Short mmCIF file of C-alpha atoms in Angstrom, two decimals:
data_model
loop_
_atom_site.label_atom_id
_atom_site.label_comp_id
_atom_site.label_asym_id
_atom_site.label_seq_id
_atom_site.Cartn_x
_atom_site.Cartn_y
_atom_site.Cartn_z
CA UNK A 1 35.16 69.84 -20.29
CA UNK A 2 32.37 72.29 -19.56
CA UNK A 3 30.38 73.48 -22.61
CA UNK A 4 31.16 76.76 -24.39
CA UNK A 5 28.32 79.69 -25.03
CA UNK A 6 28.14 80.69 -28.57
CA UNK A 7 27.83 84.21 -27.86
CA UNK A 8 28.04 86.04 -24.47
CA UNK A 9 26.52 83.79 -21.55
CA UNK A 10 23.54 81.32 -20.81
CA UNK A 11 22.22 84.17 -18.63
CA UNK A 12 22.05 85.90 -21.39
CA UNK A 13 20.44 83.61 -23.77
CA UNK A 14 17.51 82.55 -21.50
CA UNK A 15 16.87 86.83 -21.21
CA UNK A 16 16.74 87.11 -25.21
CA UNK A 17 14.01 83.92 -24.62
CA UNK A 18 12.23 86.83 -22.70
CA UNK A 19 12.41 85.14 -19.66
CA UNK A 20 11.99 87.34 -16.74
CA UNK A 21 8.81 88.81 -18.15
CA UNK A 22 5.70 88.95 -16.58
CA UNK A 23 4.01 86.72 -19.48
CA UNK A 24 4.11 82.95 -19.45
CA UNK A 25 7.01 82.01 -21.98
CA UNK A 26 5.63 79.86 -24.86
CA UNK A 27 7.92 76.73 -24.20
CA UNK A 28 10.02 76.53 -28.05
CA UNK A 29 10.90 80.33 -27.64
CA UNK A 30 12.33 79.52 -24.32
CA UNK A 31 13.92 76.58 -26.08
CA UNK A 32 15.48 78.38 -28.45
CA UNK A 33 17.01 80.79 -26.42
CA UNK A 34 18.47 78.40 -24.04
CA UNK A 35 20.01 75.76 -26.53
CA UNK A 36 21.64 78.41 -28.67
CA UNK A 37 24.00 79.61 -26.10
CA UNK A 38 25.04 75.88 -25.92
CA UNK A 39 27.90 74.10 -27.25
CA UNK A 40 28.70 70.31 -27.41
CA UNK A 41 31.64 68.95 -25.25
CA UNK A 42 35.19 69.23 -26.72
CA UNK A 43 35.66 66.06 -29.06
CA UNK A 44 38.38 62.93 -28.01
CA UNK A 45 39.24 60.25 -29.79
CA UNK A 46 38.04 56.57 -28.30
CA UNK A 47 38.61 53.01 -29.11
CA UNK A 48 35.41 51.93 -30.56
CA UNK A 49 34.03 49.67 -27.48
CA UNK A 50 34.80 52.50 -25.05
CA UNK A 51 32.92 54.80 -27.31
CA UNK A 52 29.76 52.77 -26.82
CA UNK A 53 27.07 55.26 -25.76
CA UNK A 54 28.59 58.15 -26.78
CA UNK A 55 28.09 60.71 -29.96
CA UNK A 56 30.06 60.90 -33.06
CA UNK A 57 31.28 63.90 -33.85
CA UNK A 58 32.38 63.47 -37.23
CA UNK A 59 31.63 61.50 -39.62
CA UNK A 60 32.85 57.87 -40.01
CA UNK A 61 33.95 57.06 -43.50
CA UNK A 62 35.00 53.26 -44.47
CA UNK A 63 38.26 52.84 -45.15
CA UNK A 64 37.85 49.72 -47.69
CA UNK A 65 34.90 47.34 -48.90
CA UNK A 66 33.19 45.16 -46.30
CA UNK A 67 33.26 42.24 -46.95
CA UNK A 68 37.07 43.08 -47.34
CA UNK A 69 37.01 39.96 -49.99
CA UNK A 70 35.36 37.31 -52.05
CA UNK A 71 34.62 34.54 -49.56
CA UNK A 72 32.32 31.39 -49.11
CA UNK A 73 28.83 32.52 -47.20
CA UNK A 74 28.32 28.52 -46.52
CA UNK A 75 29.62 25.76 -46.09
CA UNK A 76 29.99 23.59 -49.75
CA UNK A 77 31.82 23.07 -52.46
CA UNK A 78 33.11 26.52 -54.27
CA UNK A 79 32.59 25.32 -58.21
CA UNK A 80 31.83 27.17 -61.22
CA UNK A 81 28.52 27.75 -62.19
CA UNK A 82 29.14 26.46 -65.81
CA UNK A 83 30.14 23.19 -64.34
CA UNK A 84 26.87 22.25 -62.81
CA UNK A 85 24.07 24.02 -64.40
CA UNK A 86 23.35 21.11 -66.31
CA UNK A 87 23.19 18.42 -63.03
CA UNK A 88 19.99 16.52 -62.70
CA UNK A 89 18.74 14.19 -59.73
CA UNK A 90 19.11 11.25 -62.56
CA UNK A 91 22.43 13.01 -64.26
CA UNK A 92 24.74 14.37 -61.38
CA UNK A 93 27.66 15.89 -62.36
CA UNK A 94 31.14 15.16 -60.90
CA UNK A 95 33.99 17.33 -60.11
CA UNK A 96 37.02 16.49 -58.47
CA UNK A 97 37.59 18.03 -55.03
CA UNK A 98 41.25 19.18 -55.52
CA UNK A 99 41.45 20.80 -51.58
CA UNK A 100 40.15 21.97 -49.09
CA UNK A 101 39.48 25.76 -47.49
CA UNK A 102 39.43 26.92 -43.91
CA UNK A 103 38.80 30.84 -42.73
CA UNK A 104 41.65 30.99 -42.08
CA UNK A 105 42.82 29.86 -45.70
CA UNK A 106 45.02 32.65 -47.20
CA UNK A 107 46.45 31.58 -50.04
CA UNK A 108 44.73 32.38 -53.46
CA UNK A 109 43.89 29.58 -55.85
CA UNK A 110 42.46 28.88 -59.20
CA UNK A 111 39.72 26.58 -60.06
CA UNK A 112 40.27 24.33 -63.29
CA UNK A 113 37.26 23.34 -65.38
CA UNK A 114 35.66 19.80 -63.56
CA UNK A 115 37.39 20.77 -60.23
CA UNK A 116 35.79 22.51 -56.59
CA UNK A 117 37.53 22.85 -53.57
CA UNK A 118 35.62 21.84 -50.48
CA UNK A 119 35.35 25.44 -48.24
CA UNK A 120 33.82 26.33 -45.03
CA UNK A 121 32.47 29.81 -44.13
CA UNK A 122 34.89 32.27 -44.23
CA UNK A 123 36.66 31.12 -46.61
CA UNK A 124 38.82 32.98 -49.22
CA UNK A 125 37.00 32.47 -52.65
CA UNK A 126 38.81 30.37 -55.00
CA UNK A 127 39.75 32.69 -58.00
CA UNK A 128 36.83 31.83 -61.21
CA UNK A 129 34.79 30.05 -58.45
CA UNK A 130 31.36 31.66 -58.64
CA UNK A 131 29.02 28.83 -56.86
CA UNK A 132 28.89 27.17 -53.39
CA UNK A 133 27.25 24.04 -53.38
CA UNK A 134 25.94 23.37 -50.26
CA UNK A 135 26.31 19.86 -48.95
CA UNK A 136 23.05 18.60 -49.45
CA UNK A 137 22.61 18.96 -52.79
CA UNK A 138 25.53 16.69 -53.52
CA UNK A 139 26.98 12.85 -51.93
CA UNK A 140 29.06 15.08 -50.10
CA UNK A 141 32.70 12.90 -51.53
CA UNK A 142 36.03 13.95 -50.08
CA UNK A 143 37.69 13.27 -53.43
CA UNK A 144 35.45 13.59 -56.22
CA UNK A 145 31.87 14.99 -55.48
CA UNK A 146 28.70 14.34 -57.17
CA UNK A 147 26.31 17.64 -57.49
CA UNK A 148 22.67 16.71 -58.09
CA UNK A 149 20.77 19.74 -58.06
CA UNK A 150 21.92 22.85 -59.84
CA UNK A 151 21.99 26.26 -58.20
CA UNK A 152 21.65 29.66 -59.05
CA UNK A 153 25.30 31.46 -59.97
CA UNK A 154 26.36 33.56 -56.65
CA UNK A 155 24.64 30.98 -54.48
CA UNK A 156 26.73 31.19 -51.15
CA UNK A 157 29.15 33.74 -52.03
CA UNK A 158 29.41 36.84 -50.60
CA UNK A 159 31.72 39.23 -52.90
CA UNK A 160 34.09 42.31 -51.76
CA UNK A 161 31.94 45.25 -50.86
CA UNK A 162 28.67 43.83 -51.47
CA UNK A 163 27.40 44.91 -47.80
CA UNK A 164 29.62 48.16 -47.74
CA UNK A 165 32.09 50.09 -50.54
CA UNK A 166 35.25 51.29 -49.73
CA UNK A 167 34.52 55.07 -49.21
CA UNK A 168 31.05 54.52 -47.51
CA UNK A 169 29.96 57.05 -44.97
CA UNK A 170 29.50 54.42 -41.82
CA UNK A 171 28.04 56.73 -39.38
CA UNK A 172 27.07 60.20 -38.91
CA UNK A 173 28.43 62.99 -36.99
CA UNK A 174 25.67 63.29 -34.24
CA UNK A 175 24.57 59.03 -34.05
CA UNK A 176 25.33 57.23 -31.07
CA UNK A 177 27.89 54.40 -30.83
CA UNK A 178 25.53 51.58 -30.90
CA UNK A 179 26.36 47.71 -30.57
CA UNK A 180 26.25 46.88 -34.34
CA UNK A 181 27.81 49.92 -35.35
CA UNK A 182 30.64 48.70 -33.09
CA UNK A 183 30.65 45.83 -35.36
CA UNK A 184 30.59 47.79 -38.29
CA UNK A 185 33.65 49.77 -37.77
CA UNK A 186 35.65 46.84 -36.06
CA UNK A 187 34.70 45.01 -39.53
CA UNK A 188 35.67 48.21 -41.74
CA UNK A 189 39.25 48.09 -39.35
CA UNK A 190 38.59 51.15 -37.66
CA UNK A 191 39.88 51.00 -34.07
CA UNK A 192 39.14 54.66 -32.91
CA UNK A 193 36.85 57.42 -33.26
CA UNK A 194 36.14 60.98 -32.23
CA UNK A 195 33.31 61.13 -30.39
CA UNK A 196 31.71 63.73 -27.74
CA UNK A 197 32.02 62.49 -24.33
CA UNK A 198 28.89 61.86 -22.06
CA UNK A 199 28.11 64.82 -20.30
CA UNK A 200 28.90 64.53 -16.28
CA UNK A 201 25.22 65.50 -14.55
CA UNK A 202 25.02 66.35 -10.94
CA UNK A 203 21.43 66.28 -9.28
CA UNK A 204 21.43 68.18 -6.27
CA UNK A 205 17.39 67.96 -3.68
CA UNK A 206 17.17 71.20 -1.64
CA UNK A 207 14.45 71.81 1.32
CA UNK A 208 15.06 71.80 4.81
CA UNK A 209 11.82 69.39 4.83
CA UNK A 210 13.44 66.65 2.86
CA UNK A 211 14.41 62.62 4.17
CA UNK A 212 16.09 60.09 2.64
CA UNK A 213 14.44 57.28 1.59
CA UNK A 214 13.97 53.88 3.40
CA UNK A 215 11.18 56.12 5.81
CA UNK A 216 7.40 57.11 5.04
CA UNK A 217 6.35 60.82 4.75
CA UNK A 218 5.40 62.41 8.14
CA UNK A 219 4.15 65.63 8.78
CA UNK A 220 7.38 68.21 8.38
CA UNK A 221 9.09 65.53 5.90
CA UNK A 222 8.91 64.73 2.43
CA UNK A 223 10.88 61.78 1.05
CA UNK A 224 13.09 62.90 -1.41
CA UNK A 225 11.88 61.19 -4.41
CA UNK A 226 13.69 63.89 -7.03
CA UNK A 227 17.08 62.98 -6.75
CA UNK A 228 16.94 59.77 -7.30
CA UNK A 229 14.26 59.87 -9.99
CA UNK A 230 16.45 62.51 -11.68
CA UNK A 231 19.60 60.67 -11.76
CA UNK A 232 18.15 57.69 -13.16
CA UNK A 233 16.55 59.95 -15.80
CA UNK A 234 19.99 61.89 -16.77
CA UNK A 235 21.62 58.67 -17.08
CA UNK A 236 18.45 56.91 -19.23
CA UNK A 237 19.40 60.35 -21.49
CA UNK A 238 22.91 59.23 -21.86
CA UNK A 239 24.73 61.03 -19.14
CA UNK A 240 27.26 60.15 -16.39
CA UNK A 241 25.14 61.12 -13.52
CA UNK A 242 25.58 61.10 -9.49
CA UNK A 243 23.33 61.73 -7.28
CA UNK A 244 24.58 64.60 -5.05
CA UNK A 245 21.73 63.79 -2.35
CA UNK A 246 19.82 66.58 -0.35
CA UNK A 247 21.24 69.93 0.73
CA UNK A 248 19.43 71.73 3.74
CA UNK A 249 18.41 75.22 3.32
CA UNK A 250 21.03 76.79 4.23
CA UNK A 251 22.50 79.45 1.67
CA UNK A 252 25.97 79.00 2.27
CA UNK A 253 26.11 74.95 2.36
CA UNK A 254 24.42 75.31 -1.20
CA UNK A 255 27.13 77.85 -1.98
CA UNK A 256 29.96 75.99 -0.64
CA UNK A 257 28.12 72.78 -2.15
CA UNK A 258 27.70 74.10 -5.72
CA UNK A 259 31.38 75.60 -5.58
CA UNK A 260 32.26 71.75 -4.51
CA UNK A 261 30.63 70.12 -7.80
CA UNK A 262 31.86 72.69 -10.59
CA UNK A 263 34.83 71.01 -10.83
CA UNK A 264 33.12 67.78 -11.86
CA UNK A 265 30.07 68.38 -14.01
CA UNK A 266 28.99 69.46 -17.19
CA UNK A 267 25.82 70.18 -16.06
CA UNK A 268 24.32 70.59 -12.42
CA UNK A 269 20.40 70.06 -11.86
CA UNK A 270 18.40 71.27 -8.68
CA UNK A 271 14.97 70.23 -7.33
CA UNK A 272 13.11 72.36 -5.35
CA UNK A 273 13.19 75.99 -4.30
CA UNK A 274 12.29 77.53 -7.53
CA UNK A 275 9.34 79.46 -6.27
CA UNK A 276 8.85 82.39 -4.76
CA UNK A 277 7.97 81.53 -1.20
CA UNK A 278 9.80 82.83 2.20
CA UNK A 279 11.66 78.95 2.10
CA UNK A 280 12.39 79.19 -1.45
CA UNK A 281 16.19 79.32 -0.84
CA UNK A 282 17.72 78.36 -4.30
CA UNK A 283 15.52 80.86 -6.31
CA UNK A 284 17.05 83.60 -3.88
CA UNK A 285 20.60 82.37 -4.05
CA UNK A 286 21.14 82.12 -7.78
CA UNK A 287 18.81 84.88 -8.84
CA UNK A 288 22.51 86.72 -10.14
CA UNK A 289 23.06 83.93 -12.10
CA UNK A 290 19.92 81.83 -13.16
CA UNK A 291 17.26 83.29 -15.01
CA UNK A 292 14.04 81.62 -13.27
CA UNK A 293 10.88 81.75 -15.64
CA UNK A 294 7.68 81.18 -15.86
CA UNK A 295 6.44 79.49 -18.63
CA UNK A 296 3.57 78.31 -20.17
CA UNK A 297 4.07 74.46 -19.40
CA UNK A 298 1.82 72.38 -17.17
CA UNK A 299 2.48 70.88 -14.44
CA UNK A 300 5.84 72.62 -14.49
CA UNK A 301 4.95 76.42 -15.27
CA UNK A 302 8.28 77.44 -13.29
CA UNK A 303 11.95 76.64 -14.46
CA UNK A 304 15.71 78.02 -13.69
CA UNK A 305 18.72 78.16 -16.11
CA UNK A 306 22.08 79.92 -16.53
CA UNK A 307 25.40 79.08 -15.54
CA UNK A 308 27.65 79.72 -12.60
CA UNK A 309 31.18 79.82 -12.17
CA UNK A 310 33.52 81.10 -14.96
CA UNK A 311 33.89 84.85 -15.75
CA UNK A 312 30.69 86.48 -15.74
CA UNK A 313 28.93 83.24 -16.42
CA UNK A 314 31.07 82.69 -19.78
CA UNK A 315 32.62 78.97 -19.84
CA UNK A 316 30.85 78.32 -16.68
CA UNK A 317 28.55 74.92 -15.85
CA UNK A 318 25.25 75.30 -17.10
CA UNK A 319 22.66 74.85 -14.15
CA UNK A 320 18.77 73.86 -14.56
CA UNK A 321 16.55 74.59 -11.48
CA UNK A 322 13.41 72.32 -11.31
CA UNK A 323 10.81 72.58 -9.22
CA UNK A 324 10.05 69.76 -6.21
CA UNK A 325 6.72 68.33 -7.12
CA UNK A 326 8.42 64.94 -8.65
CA UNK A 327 5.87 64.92 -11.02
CA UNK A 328 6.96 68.37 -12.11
CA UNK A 329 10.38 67.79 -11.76
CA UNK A 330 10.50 64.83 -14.44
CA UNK A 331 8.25 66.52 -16.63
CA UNK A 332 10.55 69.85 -16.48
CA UNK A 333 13.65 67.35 -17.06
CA UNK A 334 12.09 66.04 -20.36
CA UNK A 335 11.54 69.61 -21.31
CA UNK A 336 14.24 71.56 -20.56
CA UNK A 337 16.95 69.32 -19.02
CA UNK A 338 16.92 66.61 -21.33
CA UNK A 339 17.45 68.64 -24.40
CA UNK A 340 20.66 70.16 -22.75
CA UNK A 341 22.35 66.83 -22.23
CA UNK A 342 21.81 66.02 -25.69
CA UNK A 343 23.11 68.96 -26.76
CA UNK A 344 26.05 68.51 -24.68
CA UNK A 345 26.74 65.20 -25.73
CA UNK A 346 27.06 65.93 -29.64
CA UNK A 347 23.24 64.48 -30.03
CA UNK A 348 21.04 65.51 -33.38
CA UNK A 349 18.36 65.31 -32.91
CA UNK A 350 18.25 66.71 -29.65
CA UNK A 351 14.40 66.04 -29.23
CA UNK A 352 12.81 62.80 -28.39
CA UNK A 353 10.96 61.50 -31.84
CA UNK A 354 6.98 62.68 -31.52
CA UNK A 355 4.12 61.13 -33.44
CA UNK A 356 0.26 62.14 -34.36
CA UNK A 357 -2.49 59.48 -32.70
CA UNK A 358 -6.07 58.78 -32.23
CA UNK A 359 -7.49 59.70 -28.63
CA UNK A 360 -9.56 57.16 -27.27
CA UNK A 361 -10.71 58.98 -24.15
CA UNK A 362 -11.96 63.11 -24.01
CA UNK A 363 -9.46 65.19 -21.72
CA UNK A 364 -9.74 68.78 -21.00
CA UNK A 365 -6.60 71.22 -20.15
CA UNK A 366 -6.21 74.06 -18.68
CA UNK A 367 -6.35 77.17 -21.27
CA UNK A 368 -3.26 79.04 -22.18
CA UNK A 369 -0.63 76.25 -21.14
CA UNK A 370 0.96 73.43 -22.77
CA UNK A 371 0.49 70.21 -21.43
CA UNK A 372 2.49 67.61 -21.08
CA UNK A 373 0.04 64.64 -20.06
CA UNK A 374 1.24 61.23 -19.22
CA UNK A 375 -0.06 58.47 -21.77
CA UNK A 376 -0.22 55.12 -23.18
CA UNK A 377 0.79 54.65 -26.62
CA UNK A 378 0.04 51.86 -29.16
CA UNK A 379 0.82 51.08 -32.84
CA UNK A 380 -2.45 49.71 -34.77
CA UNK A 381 -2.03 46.80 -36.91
CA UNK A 382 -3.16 48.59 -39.92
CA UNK A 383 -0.93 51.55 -39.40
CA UNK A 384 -0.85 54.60 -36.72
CA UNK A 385 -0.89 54.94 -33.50
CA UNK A 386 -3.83 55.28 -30.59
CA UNK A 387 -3.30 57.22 -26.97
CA UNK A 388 -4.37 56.48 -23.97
CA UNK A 389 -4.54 59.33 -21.05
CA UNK A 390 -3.09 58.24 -18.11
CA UNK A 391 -2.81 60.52 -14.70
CA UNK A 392 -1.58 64.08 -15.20
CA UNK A 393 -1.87 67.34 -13.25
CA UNK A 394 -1.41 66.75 -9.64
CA UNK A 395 -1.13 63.01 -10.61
CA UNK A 396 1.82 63.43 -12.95
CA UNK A 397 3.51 61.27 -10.74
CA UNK A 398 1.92 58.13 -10.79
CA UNK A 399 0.97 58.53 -14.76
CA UNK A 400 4.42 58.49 -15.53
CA UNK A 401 5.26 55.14 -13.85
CA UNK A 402 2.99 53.83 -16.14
CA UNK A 403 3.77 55.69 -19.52
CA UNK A 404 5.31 55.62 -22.82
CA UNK A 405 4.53 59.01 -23.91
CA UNK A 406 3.40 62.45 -23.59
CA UNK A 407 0.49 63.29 -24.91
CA UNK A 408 1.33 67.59 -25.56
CA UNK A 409 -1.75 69.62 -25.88
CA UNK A 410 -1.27 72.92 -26.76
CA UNK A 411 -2.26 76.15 -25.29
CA UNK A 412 -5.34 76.75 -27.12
CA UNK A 413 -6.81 73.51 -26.39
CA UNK A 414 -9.34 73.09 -23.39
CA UNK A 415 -10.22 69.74 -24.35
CA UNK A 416 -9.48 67.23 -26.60
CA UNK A 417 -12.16 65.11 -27.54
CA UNK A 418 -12.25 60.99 -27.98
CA UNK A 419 -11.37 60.20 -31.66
CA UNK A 420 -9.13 63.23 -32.20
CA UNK A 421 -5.98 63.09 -33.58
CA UNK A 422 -3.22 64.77 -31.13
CA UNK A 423 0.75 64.92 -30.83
CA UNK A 424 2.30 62.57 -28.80
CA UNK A 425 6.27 62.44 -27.49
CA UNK A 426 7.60 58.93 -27.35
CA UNK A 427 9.59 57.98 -24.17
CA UNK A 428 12.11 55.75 -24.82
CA UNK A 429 12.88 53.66 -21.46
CA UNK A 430 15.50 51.85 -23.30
CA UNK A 431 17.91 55.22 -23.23
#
């Protein structure tokens, strides 16, 4: 189910990004390049609780009304309006209760002038019934019933199509499959729909230095925190992810490794060995195939994409290279990785949501890079939003446990100070 290029391969959309340059790579040209040699997944058609969580990718139209008809909101007495607009505390009115209707009630009947049928909720209007009296503004009689308060006409009734019309787009090529939209479409009687199917992610930790976890950092090991931090991020994005675990530097165990999980992802993800260093083994193994650039995002200035497999990397799996700081890592999955799986999956937009807020605290940032700075968001009672910096640089880490956003500062800014007004990415934990 692997993703199809638009045009030639992903190598060579990240080159027309002018990756491979010696200038840092403003980050939405890289973008841009990268997504549009993208595809979503191949449609299938689902039954509507197993497409929960996944993209539509057409649009949903309602087949008939909802409510499908006229039925009793309450509990009450379905009357006509006419009957008891005139009842008074002092003056009830009294109608004869000529029967009584269930949900499941599917018979139609008529009202007669002076009658009301006694009707629960769900139940099929009577036909020139207009009213439901609810029970405590009558004696509440089995036979005859004595209304003493009037009510408004359409008290109690809902009527065919009042919530939805027959013909009403439901849904949205590109929304997820939510809960209530589940509802929605059971309620409309649609069973199945076409949807994109979750993309399968595979996270893959390289270094020769890296443990599992369960054990502190010693000198010559570094607990592999990526992988795991990874997977749980592909799968908060919507994705079927597994966590591969760590692969040694050893070229041909990657090779035989990477050859191993083709046939099972949509999209593989690497940590570590994207640099340029004698030990930087996956940077020297994929160089044919991944474009590795170096852009200008901080803390993650250095990222890999392109595709392997397939005939000179057309219909192959897309692969993203990140680099092993965590911090980096998760910062260059809510760049560049993140954006892919929603693209894969169908998604629009494929971006997280961003707002503008206040800064209550000055920050500086290094010039000529965009950064991508942990932070605290709130919403102020009167409207907008305030930011609070958390930990970034080589603290990304630990700000991120903490945050809710990213505060993005753009490459011309050296510091931002208290009271200014910057952009801000909001990080859903939710999904």
């Amino acid at each position: 189910m692997t993703a199809v290029p638009a045009t030639g391969s992903h190598h060579d959309a990240a080159r027309d990004a002018g990756v491979g340059s010696n200038a840092r790579v403003p980050l939405a040209d890289y973008l841009a390049g990268v997504l549009r040699g993208l595809r979503p997944l191949p449609p299938l058609d689902l039954e509507i609780t197993a497409a929960h969580g996944n993209v539509l990718a057409e649009d949903v139209v309602g087949p008939g009304p909802v409510p499908a008809f006229d039925h009793s909101a309450i509990d009450g007495y379905a009357a006509r309006f006419d009957d008891i607009s005139d009842a008074q505390p002092g003056r009830p009115v009294r109608l004869s209760v000529v029967g009584d209707l269930v949900a499941s009630s599917w018979r139609p009947v008529r009202l007669t002038p002076g009658t009301c049928f006694s009707v629960a909720a769900g139940a099929l209007m009577p036909v020139s019934a207009d009213v439901v009296v609810p029970p405590g503004m009558t004696d509440q009689g089995m036979a005859a019933v004595e209304v003493y308060h009037p009510t408004k006409r359409g008290h109690g009734v809902r009527r065919a199509g009042d919530e939805l019309p027959a013909g009403a787009v439901l849904a949205r090529a590109g929304a997820y499959v939510t809960p209530p939209l589940v509802s929605v479409l059971a309620a409309s009687g649609i069973g199945h729909v076409v949807v994109r199917p979750s993309p399968r992610v595979v996270v893959i930790a390289t270094g020769d230095e890296l443990v599992d976890v369960g054990r502190a950092s010693q000198p010559g090991q570094v607990v592999d925190a990526n992988s795991h931090a990874l997977t749980a991020a592909a799968a908060e994005a919507g994705a079927h992810a597994y966590r591969v675990g760590i692969c040694d530097d050893d070229p041909e165990g990657l090779r035989g490794l990477l050859d191993d999980q083709m046939l099972r992802a949509d999209l593989i993800i690497t940590t570590g060995g994207t640099g340029t260093g004698p030990g930087d083994m996956v940077r020297r193994i994929l160089s044919r195939s991944v474009v590795f650039s170096d852009l200008s995002v901080y803390p993650c200035s250095s990222l890999g994409y392109g595709t392997i497999g397939g005939a000179n990397g057309a219909n192959g799996v897309p692969i993203v290279c990140l680099p092993g700081d965590p911090g980096a890592a998760l910062i260059g999955f809510e760049v560049l990785a993140r954006p892919v799986i929603q693209l894969l999956a169908g998604a629009d937009p494929v971006f997280r949501p961003s707002v503008r807020a206040h800064l209550l605290e000055t920050v500086s940032s290094p010039s000529g890079m965009r950064e991508f700075r942990p932070a605290y968001i709130t919403e102020r009672r009167g409207g907008g939003y305030t930011v609070m910096p958390l930990a970034g640089g080589p603290y990304t880490l630990s700000g991120l446990a903490d945050a809710n956003g990213l505060m993005v500062l753009g490459e011309k800014v050296i510091s931002a100070a208290a009271g200014s007004t910057v952009d801000v990415i909001m990080l859903d934990r939710r999904r």
